[in-house]
PDB file of C-alpha atoms and ligand atoms in Angstrom:
ATOM      1  CA  LYS A  27     -16.816 -92.311  27.652  1.00  0.00           C
ATOM      2  CA  VAL A  28     -18.611 -92.863  24.392  1.00  0.00           C
ATOM      3  CA  LYS A  29     -19.099 -96.602  24.245  1.00  0.00           C
ATOM      4  CA  GLU A  30     -19.978 -98.710  27.220  1.00  0.00           C
ATOM      5  CA  LYS A  31     -19.888-102.424  27.631  1.00  0.00           C
ATOM      6  CA  GLY A  32     -23.269-103.990  28.460  1.00  0.00           C
ATOM      7  CA  LYS A  33     -23.766-106.712  31.060  1.00  0.00           C
ATOM      8  CA  ASN A  34     -23.185-109.434  28.516  1.00  0.00           C
ATOM      9  CA  GLY A  35     -19.954-107.830  27.364  1.00  0.00           C
ATOM     10  CA  TYR A  36     -21.309-106.560  24.028  1.00  0.00           C
ATOM     11  CA  LEU A  37     -20.711-103.003  22.933  1.00  0.00           C
ATOM     12  CA  TYR A  38     -23.961-101.251  22.326  1.00  0.00           C
ATOM     13  CA  PHE A  39     -24.937 -97.867  20.948  1.00  0.00           C
ATOM     14  CA  ASN A  40     -27.910 -95.881  22.109  1.00  0.00           C
ATOM     15  CA  GLU A  41     -30.401 -94.337  19.690  1.00  0.00           C
ATOM     16  CA  ASP A  42     -28.797 -90.882  19.726  1.00  0.00           C
ATOM     17  CA  MET A  43     -25.474 -92.408  18.854  1.00  0.00           C
ATOM     18  CA  ILE A  44     -26.964 -94.330  15.940  1.00  0.00           C
ATOM     19  CA  LYS A  45     -28.678 -91.174  14.744  1.00  0.00           C
ATOM     20  CA  ALA A  46     -25.422 -89.280  14.971  1.00  0.00           C
ATOM     21  CA  LEU A  47     -23.554 -92.003  13.141  1.00  0.00           C
ATOM     22  CA  ASN A  48     -26.130 -92.142  10.382  1.00  0.00           C
ATOM     23  CA  GLU A  49     -26.015 -88.406   9.978  1.00  0.00           C
ATOM     24  CA  LYS A  50     -22.252 -88.459   9.707  1.00  0.00           C
ATOM     25  CA  ALA A  51     -22.278 -91.407   7.320  1.00  0.00           C
ATOM     26  CA  LYS A  52     -24.803 -89.548   5.173  1.00  0.00           C
ATOM     27  CA  ILE A  53     -22.617 -86.439   5.085  1.00  0.00           C
ATOM     28  CA  GLU A  54     -19.595 -88.555   4.180  1.00  0.00           C
ATOM     29  CA  ILE A  55     -21.466 -89.972   1.199  1.00  0.00           C
ATOM     30  CA  LEU A  56     -22.674 -86.526   0.121  1.00  0.00           C
ATOM     31  CA  LEU A  57     -19.165 -85.110   0.434  1.00  0.00           C
ATOM     32  CA  ARG A  58     -17.564 -87.862  -1.623  1.00  0.00           C
ATOM     33  CA  GLU A  59     -20.273 -87.447  -4.223  1.00  0.00           C
ATOM     34  CA  ALA A  60     -19.817 -83.662  -4.257  1.00  0.00           C
ATOM     35  CA  ILE A  61     -16.083 -84.070  -4.805  1.00  0.00           C
ATOM     36  CA  ARG A  62     -16.584 -86.653  -7.554  1.00  0.00           C
ATOM     37  CA  GLU A  63     -19.309 -84.725  -9.354  1.00  0.00           C
ATOM     38  CA  ASN A  64     -18.147 -81.197  -8.654  1.00  0.00           C
ATOM     39  CA  ASN A  65     -21.259 -80.447  -6.667  1.00  0.00           C
ATOM     40  CA  PHE A  66     -19.844 -77.611  -4.638  1.00  0.00           C
ATOM     41  CA  LYS A  67     -20.472 -73.949  -5.102  1.00  0.00           C
ATOM     42  CA  LEU A  68     -19.287 -70.767  -3.464  1.00  0.00           C
ATOM     43  CA  VAL A  69     -21.354 -67.908  -2.172  1.00  0.00           C
ATOM     44  CA  TYR A  70     -19.896 -64.542  -1.263  1.00  0.00           C
ATOM     45  CA  GLN A  71     -20.713 -62.257   1.645  1.00  0.00           C
ATOM     46  CA  PRO A  72     -19.694 -58.602   1.479  1.00  0.00           C
ATOM     47  CA  GLN A  73     -17.625 -56.861   4.134  1.00  0.00           C
ATOM     48  CA  ILE A  74     -18.575 -53.221   4.547  1.00  0.00           C
ATOM     49  CA  SER A  75     -16.572 -50.266   5.812  1.00  0.00           C
ATOM     50  CA  LEU A  76     -18.518 -48.446   8.545  1.00  0.00           C
ATOM     51  CA  ILE A  77     -16.533 -45.343   7.644  1.00  0.00           C
ATOM     52  CA  THR A  78     -17.349 -45.125   3.925  1.00  0.00           C
ATOM     53  CA  GLY A  79     -20.363 -47.457   3.618  1.00  0.00           C
ATOM     54  CA  LYS A  80     -18.583 -49.165   0.737  1.00  0.00           C
ATOM     55  CA  THR A  81     -17.935 -52.835   0.192  1.00  0.00           C
ATOM     56  CA  VAL A  82     -14.272 -53.456   0.951  1.00  0.00           C
ATOM     57  CA  GLY A  83     -14.131 -57.200   0.475  1.00  0.00           C
ATOM     58  CA  PHE A  84     -15.987 -60.487   0.338  1.00  0.00           C
ATOM     59  CA  GLU A  85     -15.755 -63.797   2.154  1.00  0.00           C
ATOM     60  CA  ALA A  86     -16.114 -66.939   0.049  1.00  0.00           C
ATOM     61  CA  LEU A  87     -18.311 -69.524   1.764  1.00  0.00           C
ATOM     62  CA  LEU A  88     -18.737 -73.100   0.632  1.00  0.00           C
ATOM     63  CA  ARG A  89     -22.049 -74.818  -0.116  1.00  0.00           C
ATOM     64  CA  MET A  90     -23.019 -78.252  -1.416  1.00  0.00           C
ATOM     65  CA  LYS A  91     -25.333 -77.921  -4.394  1.00  0.00           C
ATOM     66  CA  ASN A  92     -27.681 -80.816  -3.691  1.00  0.00           C
ATOM     67  CA  ASN A  93     -28.444 -80.336  -0.031  1.00  0.00           C
ATOM     68  CA  GLU A  94     -28.839 -77.781   2.691  1.00  0.00           C
ATOM     69  CA  TYR A  95     -26.162 -78.972   5.083  1.00  0.00           C
ATOM     70  CA  SER A  96     -24.342 -76.039   6.651  1.00  0.00           C
ATOM     71  CA  PRO A  97     -20.560 -75.911   6.320  1.00  0.00           C
ATOM     72  CA  ASP A  98     -20.571 -75.774  10.126  1.00  0.00           C
ATOM     73  CA  VAL A  99     -21.740 -79.391   9.830  1.00  0.00           C
ATOM     74  CA  PHE A 100     -19.970 -80.737   6.728  1.00  0.00           C
ATOM     75  CA  ILE A 101     -16.582 -78.996   7.043  1.00  0.00           C
ATOM     76  CA  PRO A 102     -15.736 -80.838  10.297  1.00  0.00           C
ATOM     77  CA  VAL A 103     -16.566 -84.120   8.538  1.00  0.00           C
ATOM     78  CA  ALA A 104     -14.388 -83.159   5.568  1.00  0.00           C
ATOM     79  CA  GLU A 105     -11.625 -82.311   8.029  1.00  0.00           C
ATOM     80  CA  GLU A 106     -11.933 -85.679   9.692  1.00  0.00           C
ATOM     81  CA  LEU A 107     -11.891 -87.487   6.346  1.00  0.00           C
ATOM     82  CA  GLY A 108      -8.990 -85.402   5.086  1.00  0.00           C
ATOM     83  CA  THR A 109     -10.976 -84.454   1.977  1.00  0.00           C
ATOM     84  CA  ILE A 110     -10.752 -80.831   3.157  1.00  0.00           C
ATOM     85  CA  VAL A 111      -7.368 -80.695   1.434  1.00  0.00           C
ATOM     86  CA  ALA A 112      -8.873 -81.358  -2.019  1.00  0.00           C
ATOM     87  CA  ILE A 113     -11.870 -79.168  -1.184  1.00  0.00           C
ATOM     88  CA  GLY A 114      -9.579 -76.350  -0.055  1.00  0.00           C
ATOM     89  CA  ARG A 115      -7.768 -76.454  -3.379  1.00  0.00           C
ATOM     90  CA  TRP A 116     -11.068 -76.431  -5.234  1.00  0.00           C
ATOM     91  CA  VAL A 117     -12.164 -73.353  -3.242  1.00  0.00           C
ATOM     92  CA  ALA A 118      -8.907 -71.507  -3.987  1.00  0.00           C
ATOM     93  CA  ASN A 119      -9.131 -72.357  -7.680  1.00  0.00           C
ATOM     94  CA  GLU A 120     -12.767 -71.295  -7.875  1.00  0.00           C
ATOM     95  CA  VAL A 121     -12.151 -67.989  -6.071  1.00  0.00           C
ATOM     96  CA  ILE A 122      -9.204 -67.010  -8.249  1.00  0.00           C
ATOM     97  CA  LYS A 123     -11.036 -68.017 -11.437  1.00  0.00           C
ATOM     98  CA  GLN A 124     -14.003 -65.967 -10.254  1.00  0.00           C
ATOM     99  CA  ILE A 125     -11.913 -62.886  -9.508  1.00  0.00           C
ATOM    100  CA  ALA A 126     -10.397 -63.098 -13.001  1.00  0.00           C
ATOM    101  CA  SER A 127     -13.864 -63.377 -14.488  1.00  0.00           C
ATOM    102  CA  TRP A 128     -15.187 -60.352 -12.555  1.00  0.00           C
ATOM    103  CA  GLN A 129     -12.142 -58.397 -13.643  1.00  0.00           C
ATOM    104  CA  LYS A 130     -12.750 -59.375 -17.243  1.00  0.00           C
ATOM    105  CA  ASP A 131     -16.266 -57.966 -16.817  1.00  0.00           C
ATOM    106  CA  GLY A 132     -14.674 -54.651 -15.889  1.00  0.00           C
ATOM    107  CA  LEU A 133     -15.792 -54.732 -12.260  1.00  0.00           C
ATOM    108  CA  ASP A 134     -14.003 -52.964  -9.429  1.00  0.00           C
ATOM    109  CA  VAL A 135     -13.145 -56.244  -7.723  1.00  0.00           C
ATOM    110  CA  LYS A 136     -12.517 -56.347  -3.980  1.00  0.00           C
ATOM    111  CA  PRO A 137     -10.332 -58.823  -2.072  1.00  0.00           C
ATOM    112  CA  VAL A 138     -11.933 -62.197  -1.409  1.00  0.00           C
ATOM    113  CA  ALA A 139     -11.246 -64.077   1.826  1.00  0.00           C
ATOM    114  CA  ILE A 140     -10.783 -67.844   1.746  1.00  0.00           C
ATOM    115  CA  ASN A 141     -11.254 -69.980   4.861  1.00  0.00           C
ATOM    116  CA  PHE A 142      -8.305 -72.242   5.579  1.00  0.00           C
ATOM    117  CA  SER A 143      -8.722 -75.270   7.820  1.00  0.00           C
ATOM    118  CA  PRO A 144      -5.973 -76.495  10.200  1.00  0.00           C
ATOM    119  CA  ARG A 145      -5.995 -79.821   8.376  1.00  0.00           C
ATOM    120  CA  GLN A 146      -4.780 -78.024   5.253  1.00  0.00           C
ATOM    121  CA  LEU A 147      -1.410 -77.570   6.964  1.00  0.00           C
ATOM    122  CA  ASN A 148      -0.779 -81.055   5.574  1.00  0.00           C
ATOM    123  CA  ASP A 149      -1.022 -79.612   2.087  1.00  0.00           C
ATOM    124  CA  ARG A 150       2.625 -78.679   1.708  1.00  0.00           C
ATOM    125  CA  GLY A 151       2.169 -77.657  -1.918  1.00  0.00           C
ATOM    126  CA  PHE A 152      -0.677 -75.234  -1.289  1.00  0.00           C
ATOM    127  CA  HIS A 153       1.416 -72.057  -1.520  1.00  0.00           C
ATOM    128  CA  LYS A 154       2.836 -73.051  -4.874  1.00  0.00           C
ATOM    129  CA  TYR A 155      -0.630 -74.079  -6.009  1.00  0.00           C
ATOM    130  CA  LEU A 156      -1.950 -70.604  -5.098  1.00  0.00           C
ATOM    131  CA  LYS A 157       0.987 -68.831  -6.688  1.00  0.00           C
ATOM    132  CA  ASP A 158       0.584 -70.775  -9.941  1.00  0.00           C
ATOM    133  CA  LEU A 159      -3.161 -70.067 -10.026  1.00  0.00           C
ATOM    134  CA  LEU A 160      -2.620 -66.353  -9.488  1.00  0.00           C
ATOM    135  CA  LEU A 161      -0.084 -66.333 -12.324  1.00  0.00           C
ATOM    136  CA  GLU A 162      -2.268 -68.409 -14.609  1.00  0.00           C
ATOM    137  CA  TYR A 163      -5.297 -66.152 -14.131  1.00  0.00           C
ATOM    138  CA  ASN A 164      -3.232 -62.989 -13.878  1.00  0.00           C
ATOM    139  CA  VAL A 165      -4.727 -62.070 -10.508  1.00  0.00           C
ATOM    140  CA  SER A 166      -2.757 -59.991  -7.997  1.00  0.00           C
ATOM    141  CA  THR A 167      -2.083 -61.395  -4.532  1.00  0.00           C
ATOM    142  CA  ASP A 168      -3.862 -58.278  -3.209  1.00  0.00           C
ATOM    143  CA  PHE A 169      -7.153 -59.852  -4.171  1.00  0.00           C
ATOM    144  CA  ILE A 170      -7.043 -62.820  -1.885  1.00  0.00           C
ATOM    145  CA  GLU A 171      -6.894 -63.170   1.850  1.00  0.00           C
ATOM    146  CA  ILE A 172      -6.596 -66.273   4.018  1.00  0.00           C
ATOM    147  CA  GLU A 173      -8.755 -66.739   7.132  1.00  0.00           C
ATOM    148  CA  VAL A 174      -7.402 -69.029   9.843  1.00  0.00           C
ATOM    149  CA  THR A 175      -8.577 -69.821  13.356  1.00  0.00           C
ATOM    150  CA  GLU A 176      -6.401 -70.159  16.428  1.00  0.00           C
ATOM    151  CA  ASN A 177      -6.938 -73.953  16.179  1.00  0.00           C
ATOM    152  CA  ILE A 178      -4.263 -73.881  13.537  1.00  0.00           C
ATOM    153  CA  LEU A 179      -1.720 -73.564  16.353  1.00  0.00           C
ATOM    154  CA  ILE A 180      -2.947 -76.550  18.358  1.00  0.00           C
ATOM    155  CA  ASP A 181      -0.629 -79.298  17.107  1.00  0.00           C
ATOM    156  CA  ASN A 182       2.648 -77.555  16.471  1.00  0.00           C
ATOM    157  CA  ILE A 183       2.937 -73.802  16.856  1.00  0.00           C
ATOM    158  CA  ASP A 184       6.305 -73.454  15.135  1.00  0.00           C
ATOM    159  CA  GLU A 185       5.305 -75.535  12.143  1.00  0.00           C
ATOM    160  CA  ALA A 186       2.035 -73.648  11.777  1.00  0.00           C
ATOM    161  CA  LEU A 187       3.737 -70.256  12.023  1.00  0.00           C
ATOM    162  CA  ASN A 188       6.282 -71.369   9.471  1.00  0.00           C
ATOM    163  CA  TYR A 189       3.471 -72.401   7.132  1.00  0.00           C
ATOM    164  CA  LEU A 190       1.522 -69.175   7.613  1.00  0.00           C
ATOM    165  CA  ASN A 191       4.610 -67.058   7.089  1.00  0.00           C
ATOM    166  CA  LYS A 192       4.844 -68.494   3.594  1.00  0.00           C
ATOM    167  CA  PHE A 193       1.546 -66.798   2.758  1.00  0.00           C
ATOM    168  CA  LYS A 194       3.059 -63.587   4.008  1.00  0.00           C
ATOM    169  CA  GLU A 195       6.115 -64.137   1.830  1.00  0.00           C
ATOM    170  CA  LEU A 196       3.747 -64.397  -1.133  1.00  0.00           C
ATOM    171  CA  ASN A 197       2.242 -61.073  -0.060  1.00  0.00           C
ATOM    172  CA  ILE A 198      -1.081 -62.681   0.805  1.00  0.00           C
ATOM    173  CA  SER A 199      -2.709 -61.137   3.853  1.00  0.00           C
ATOM    174  CA  MET A 200      -4.301 -63.122   6.643  1.00  0.00           C
ATOM    175  CA  ALA A 201      -7.124 -62.739   9.143  1.00  0.00           C
ATOM    176  CA  LEU A 202      -7.692 -64.465  12.464  1.00  0.00           C
ATOM    177  CA  ASP A 203     -11.233 -65.878  12.303  1.00  0.00           C
ATOM    178  CA  ASP A 204     -13.659 -66.890  15.081  1.00  0.00           C
ATOM    179  CA  PHE A 205     -11.904 -64.636  17.589  1.00  0.00           C
ATOM    180  CA  GLY A 206     -13.468 -64.838  21.035  1.00  0.00           C
ATOM    181  CA  THR A 207     -14.777 -68.383  20.721  1.00  0.00           C
ATOM    182  CA  GLY A 208     -11.715 -70.216  22.013  1.00  0.00           C
ATOM    183  CA  PHE A 209      -8.906 -69.209  24.317  1.00  0.00           C
ATOM    184  CA  SER A 210      -8.274 -66.009  22.342  1.00  0.00           C
ATOM    185  CA  SER A 211      -4.929 -65.263  23.897  1.00  0.00           C
ATOM    186  CA  ILE A 212      -3.504 -61.764  23.431  1.00  0.00           C
ATOM    187  CA  ASN A 213      -0.413 -63.640  22.363  1.00  0.00           C
ATOM    188  CA  TYR A 214      -2.105 -64.738  19.112  1.00  0.00           C
ATOM    189  CA  LEU A 215      -2.743 -61.128  18.163  1.00  0.00           C
ATOM    190  CA  SER A 216       0.941 -60.302  18.325  1.00  0.00           C
ATOM    191  CA  SER A 217       2.523 -63.523  17.116  1.00  0.00           C
ATOM    192  CA  LEU A 218       0.412 -64.479  14.105  1.00  0.00           C
ATOM    193  CA  PRO A 219       1.289 -62.916  10.725  1.00  0.00           C
ATOM    194  CA  ILE A 220      -2.188 -61.388  10.390  1.00  0.00           C
ATOM    195  CA  SER A 221      -3.569 -57.985   9.502  1.00  0.00           C
ATOM    196  CA  LYS A 222      -7.177 -58.516  10.595  1.00  0.00           C
ATOM    197  CA  VAL A 223      -9.131 -60.037  13.450  1.00  0.00           C
ATOM    198  CA  LYS A 224     -12.652 -61.282  12.899  1.00  0.00           C
ATOM    199  CA  LEU A 225     -14.735 -61.082  16.049  1.00  0.00           C
ATOM    200  CA  ASP A 226     -17.131 -64.018  16.033  1.00  0.00           C
ATOM    201  CA  LYS A 227     -20.849 -63.335  15.815  1.00  0.00           C
ATOM    202  CA  SER A 228     -21.524 -65.247  19.040  1.00  0.00           C
ATOM    203  CA  VAL A 229     -19.261 -62.819  20.912  1.00  0.00           C
ATOM    204  CA  ILE A 230     -20.993 -59.775  19.431  1.00  0.00           C
ATOM    205  CA  TRP A 231     -24.446 -61.172  20.172  1.00  0.00           C
ATOM    206  CA  ARG A 232     -23.556 -62.198  23.699  1.00  0.00           C
ATOM    207  CA  TYR A 233     -22.087 -58.922  24.894  1.00  0.00           C
ATOM    208  CA  LEU A 234     -24.681 -56.745  23.197  1.00  0.00           C
ATOM    209  CA  LYS A 235     -27.412 -58.807  24.802  1.00  0.00           C
ATOM    210  CA  GLU A 236     -25.735 -58.377  28.177  1.00  0.00           C
ATOM    211  CA  ASN A 237     -25.361 -54.633  27.548  1.00  0.00           C
ATOM    212  CA  LYS A 238     -21.604 -54.982  27.752  1.00  0.00           C
ATOM    213  CA  GLU A 239     -20.597 -53.131  24.629  1.00  0.00           C
ATOM    214  CA  ASP A 240     -17.526 -51.939  26.522  1.00  0.00           C
ATOM    215  CA  VAL A 241     -16.165 -55.459  26.191  1.00  0.00           C
ATOM    216  CA  ILE A 242     -16.486 -55.225  22.409  1.00  0.00           C
ATOM    217  CA  LYS A 243     -15.009 -51.744  22.410  1.00  0.00           C
ATOM    218  CA  THR A 244     -12.029 -52.982  24.400  1.00  0.00           C
ATOM    219  CA  ILE A 245     -11.427 -55.918  22.058  1.00  0.00           C
ATOM    220  CA  ILE A 246     -11.466 -53.477  19.132  1.00  0.00           C
ATOM    221  CA  GLN A 247      -8.985 -51.183  20.880  1.00  0.00           C
ATOM    222  CA  LEU A 248      -6.796 -54.135  21.779  1.00  0.00           C
ATOM    223  CA  SER A 249      -6.732 -55.237  18.129  1.00  0.00           C
ATOM    224  CA  ASN A 250      -5.884 -51.727  17.041  1.00  0.00           C
ATOM    225  CA  CYS A 251      -2.980 -51.692  19.517  1.00  0.00           C
ATOM    226  CA  PHE A 252      -1.470 -54.470  17.403  1.00  0.00           C
ATOM    227  CA  ASP A 253      -2.215 -52.604  14.162  1.00  0.00           C
ATOM    228  CA  LEU A 254      -4.953 -55.074  13.342  1.00  0.00           C
ATOM    229  CA  THR A 255      -8.247 -54.145  11.735  1.00  0.00           C
ATOM    230  CA  LEU A 256     -11.236 -55.648  13.483  1.00  0.00           C
ATOM    231  CA  VAL A 257     -14.038 -57.127  11.407  1.00  0.00           C
ATOM    232  CA  ALA A 258     -17.296 -57.659  13.295  1.00  0.00           C
ATOM    233  CA  GLU A 259     -19.428 -60.559  12.129  1.00  0.00           C
ATOM    234  CA  GLY A 260     -23.127 -61.281  12.457  1.00  0.00           C
ATOM    235  CA  ILE A 261     -24.480 -57.740  12.149  1.00  0.00           C
ATOM    236  CA  GLU A 262     -28.180 -58.400  11.663  1.00  0.00           C
ATOM    237  CA  ASP A 263     -29.738 -54.994  12.274  1.00  0.00           C
ATOM    238  CA  LYS A 264     -29.125 -51.285  12.090  1.00  0.00           C
ATOM    239  CA  SER A 265     -28.814 -50.713  15.819  1.00  0.00           C
ATOM    240  CA  THR A 266     -26.037 -53.304  16.074  1.00  0.00           C
ATOM    241  CA  ALA A 267     -24.227 -51.583  13.208  1.00  0.00           C
ATOM    242  CA  GLN A 268     -24.558 -48.242  15.015  1.00  0.00           C
ATOM    243  CA  ILE A 269     -23.296 -49.610  18.308  1.00  0.00           C
ATOM    244  CA  LEU A 270     -20.291 -51.140  16.562  1.00  0.00           C
ATOM    245  CA  LYS A 271     -19.549 -47.886  14.850  1.00  0.00           C
ATOM    246  CA  HIS A 272     -19.568 -46.173  18.240  1.00  0.00           C
ATOM    247  CA  CYS A 273     -17.196 -48.852  19.494  1.00  0.00           C
ATOM    248  CA  GLY A 274     -14.719 -47.848  16.784  1.00  0.00           C
ATOM    249  CA  CYS A 275     -15.266 -50.869  14.570  1.00  0.00           C
ATOM    250  CA  GLU A 276     -14.083 -50.336  11.002  1.00  0.00           C
ATOM    251  CA  ILE A 277     -15.450 -53.295   9.048  1.00  0.00           C
ATOM    252  CA  VAL A 278     -18.661 -55.294   9.401  1.00  0.00           C
ATOM    253  CA  GLN A 279     -20.166 -58.372   7.858  1.00  0.00           C
ATOM    254  CA  GLY A 280     -23.723 -59.564   8.404  1.00  0.00           C
ATOM    255  CA  TYR A 281     -27.227 -60.264   7.187  1.00  0.00           C
ATOM    256  CA  TYR A 282     -28.214 -56.607   7.761  1.00  0.00           C
ATOM    257  CA  TYR A 283     -26.072 -55.762   4.745  1.00  0.00           C
ATOM    258  CA  SER A 284     -26.315 -59.004   2.848  1.00  0.00           C
ATOM    259  CA  LYS A 285     -26.470 -62.739   3.228  1.00  0.00           C
ATOM    260  CA  PRO A 286     -23.855 -64.623   1.212  1.00  0.00           C
ATOM    261  CA  VAL A 287     -24.865 -64.389  -2.475  1.00  0.00           C
ATOM    262  CA  ASP A 288     -23.902 -66.085  -5.734  1.00  0.00           C
ATOM    263  CA  SER A 289     -21.242 -64.704  -8.056  1.00  0.00           C
ATOM    264  CA  GLU A 290     -23.800 -63.111 -10.402  1.00  0.00           C
ATOM    265  CA  THR A 291     -25.401 -61.148  -7.573  1.00  0.00           C
ATOM    266  CA  VAL A 292     -21.973 -59.964  -6.445  1.00  0.00           C
ATOM    267  CA  LYS A 293     -21.751 -58.066  -9.739  1.00  0.00           C
ATOM    268  CA  GLU A 294     -24.798 -55.988  -8.822  1.00  0.00           C
ATOM    269  CA  MET A 295     -23.664 -55.148  -5.307  1.00  0.00           C
ATOM    270  CA  ILE A 296     -19.947 -54.653  -5.736  1.00  0.00           C
ATOM    271  CA  ASP A 297     -20.254 -50.853  -6.045  1.00  0.00           C
ATOM    272  CA  LYS A 298     -23.184 -50.372  -3.690  1.00  0.00           C
ATOM    273  CA  THR A 299     -22.841 -47.840  -0.866  1.00  0.00           C
ATOM    274  CA  TYR A 300     -24.649 -48.560   2.393  1.00  0.00           C
ATOM    275  CA  SER A 301     -25.812 -45.799   4.696  1.00  0.00           C
TER     276      SER A 301
HETATM  277  P1  C2E B   9     -16.926 -68.317   9.308  1.00  0.00           P
HETATM  278  O1  C2E B   9     -15.706 -68.398   8.474  1.00  0.00           O
HETATM  279  O2  C2E B   9     -16.798 -67.676  10.648  1.00  0.00           O
HETATM  280  O3  C2E B   9     -18.015 -67.594   8.405  1.00  0.00           O
HETATM  281  C1  C2E B   9     -19.014 -66.754   8.895  1.00  0.00           C
HETATM  282  C2  C2E B   9     -20.335 -67.482   8.995  1.00  0.00           C
HETATM  283  O4  C2E B   9     -21.288 -66.604   9.614  1.00  0.00           O
HETATM  284  C3  C2E B   9     -20.940 -67.846   7.642  1.00  0.00           C
HETATM  285  O5  C2E B   9     -21.687 -69.040   7.833  1.00  0.00           O
HETATM  286  C4  C2E B   9     -21.895 -66.678   7.392  1.00  0.00           C
HETATM  287  O6  C2E B   9     -22.935 -66.985   6.481  1.00  0.00           O
HETATM  288  C5  C2E B   9     -22.420 -66.466   8.792  1.00  0.00           C
HETATM  289  N1  C2E B   9     -22.977 -65.125   8.988  1.00  0.00           N
HETATM  290  C6  C2E B   9     -22.471 -63.944   8.558  1.00  0.00           C
HETATM  291  N2  C2E B   9     -23.239 -62.914   8.941  1.00  0.00           N
HETATM  292  C7  C2E B   9     -24.269 -63.444   9.647  1.00  0.00           C
HETATM  293  C8  C2E B   9     -25.416 -62.860  10.311  1.00  0.00           C
HETATM  294  O7  C2E B   9     -25.641 -61.653  10.334  1.00  0.00           O
HETATM  295  N3  C2E B   9     -26.228 -63.740  10.960  1.00  0.00           N
HETATM  296  C9  C2E B   9     -26.010 -65.081  10.970  1.00  0.00           C
HETATM  297  N4  C2E B   9     -26.896 -65.849  11.622  1.00  0.00           N
HETATM  298  N5  C2E B   9     -24.952 -65.665  10.336  1.00  0.00           N
HETATM  299  C10 C2E B   9     -24.095 -64.837   9.690  1.00  0.00           C
HETATM  300  P2  C2E B   9     -21.570 -70.301   6.857  1.00  0.00           P
HETATM  301  O8  C2E B   9     -21.464 -69.868   5.432  1.00  0.00           O
HETATM  302  O9  C2E B   9     -22.667 -71.234   7.240  1.00  0.00           O
HETATM  303  O10 C2E B   9     -20.172 -70.931   7.260  1.00  0.00           O
HETATM  304  C11 C2E B   9     -19.969 -71.478   8.526  1.00  0.00           C
HETATM  305  C12 C2E B   9     -18.526 -71.834   8.761  1.00  0.00           C
HETATM  306  O11 C2E B   9     -18.108 -72.881   7.901  1.00  0.00           O
HETATM  307  C13 C2E B   9     -17.559 -70.689   8.470  1.00  0.00           C
HETATM  308  O12 C2E B   9     -17.526 -69.792   9.549  1.00  0.00           O
HETATM  309  C14 C2E B   9     -16.267 -71.456   8.286  1.00  0.00           C
HETATM  310  O13 C2E B   9     -15.710 -71.787   9.516  1.00  0.00           O
HETATM  311  C15 C2E B   9     -16.747 -72.719   7.614  1.00  0.00           C
HETATM  312  N6  C2E B   9     -16.552 -72.609   6.152  1.00  0.00           N
HETATM  313  C16 C2E B   9     -17.368 -72.088   5.207  1.00  0.00           C
HETATM  314  N7  C2E B   9     -16.812 -72.178   3.972  1.00  0.00           N
HETATM  315  C17 C2E B   9     -15.587 -72.748   4.153  1.00  0.00           C
HETATM  316  C18 C2E B   9     -14.515 -73.099   3.263  1.00  0.00           C
HETATM  317  O14 C2E B   9     -14.537 -72.870   2.034  1.00  0.00           O
HETATM  318  N8  C2E B   9     -13.412 -73.705   3.831  1.00  0.00           N
HETATM  319  C19 C2E B   9     -13.336 -73.937   5.178  1.00  0.00           C
HETATM  320  N9  C2E B   9     -12.229 -74.540   5.659  1.00  0.00           N
HETATM  321  N10 C2E B   9     -14.314 -73.613   6.031  1.00  0.00           N
HETATM  322  C20 C2E B   9     -15.428 -73.019   5.531  1.00  0.00           C
HETATM  323 MG1   MG B  10     -14.343 -67.084   7.887  1.00  0.00          MG
HETATM  324 MG1   MG B  11     -15.800 -65.934  11.182  1.00  0.00          MG
HETATM  325 MG1   MG B  12     -17.079 -69.003  12.305  1.00  0.00          MG
END
């Protein structure tokens, strides 16, 4: 129960609720402003192969230019407002434009993952939008990847699967993000048209802290049973990287290697080999 009626029958809000409302209202204003004035930017975090030490891909992560709000905070608001649809298109456009620009610079560009929110299922024209962008910028579908979470299946599984299969038809690969934070049914691993599973940082941190690396190892093996590559997130130090390597993990992403960086910095690290 969020609101309660007082003795006199008036609805009242407590201080925490007002604070929360103000915060949300503030974010709404910042989001609308960012959309109007193009005040978004993308940062890119490398994904590293534990086998070769090379960067095998990047994840594009959204930021607002004029404030420090985390996407963990503003994306849910954008989802609620529905503006995530326009934002999602902006992100796709920016990523593809960026890939074309890196390629023009002669760089050995790696695939870039784009986060896709469940609300974007409403964007029926998104596949065509992507396809047209890739054609316009002459970028191969191999260079983009779509990250979805299991929440995408919440409302209507068949409709969602139908939507996701259209990415597959375009030859765009998909990853299941935030694995281990929700219900994480084995069923998702076999029924989604994905090629990767991203094990959430909270899962890694929790089981390493509890000295239960066998749990992580088993999740990796389970993923491999379905021919899925497991990407471990939130690798912040060398020992975690080593443990994951022992667990059979192929790809890692985390501050130990690099925080998300701007597109200029990507140029300097694209060919870097990590030991
Ligand atoms: P995500 O897709 O699971 O992205 C991974 C998040 O973990 C990123 O946070 C990344 O900076 C952070 N991270 C990676 N390695 C480490 C590490 O070693 N330590 C710590 N402490 N954090 C690490 P970020 O950029 O704040 O994004 C948070 C979430 O916001 C993302 O989680 C994603 O769900 C959402 N998001 C970000 N950009 C977009 C976007 O363009 N579209 C949509 N729909 N969602 C986005
Ligand atoms: Mg992601
Ligand atoms: Mg993730
Ligand atoms: Mg996440």
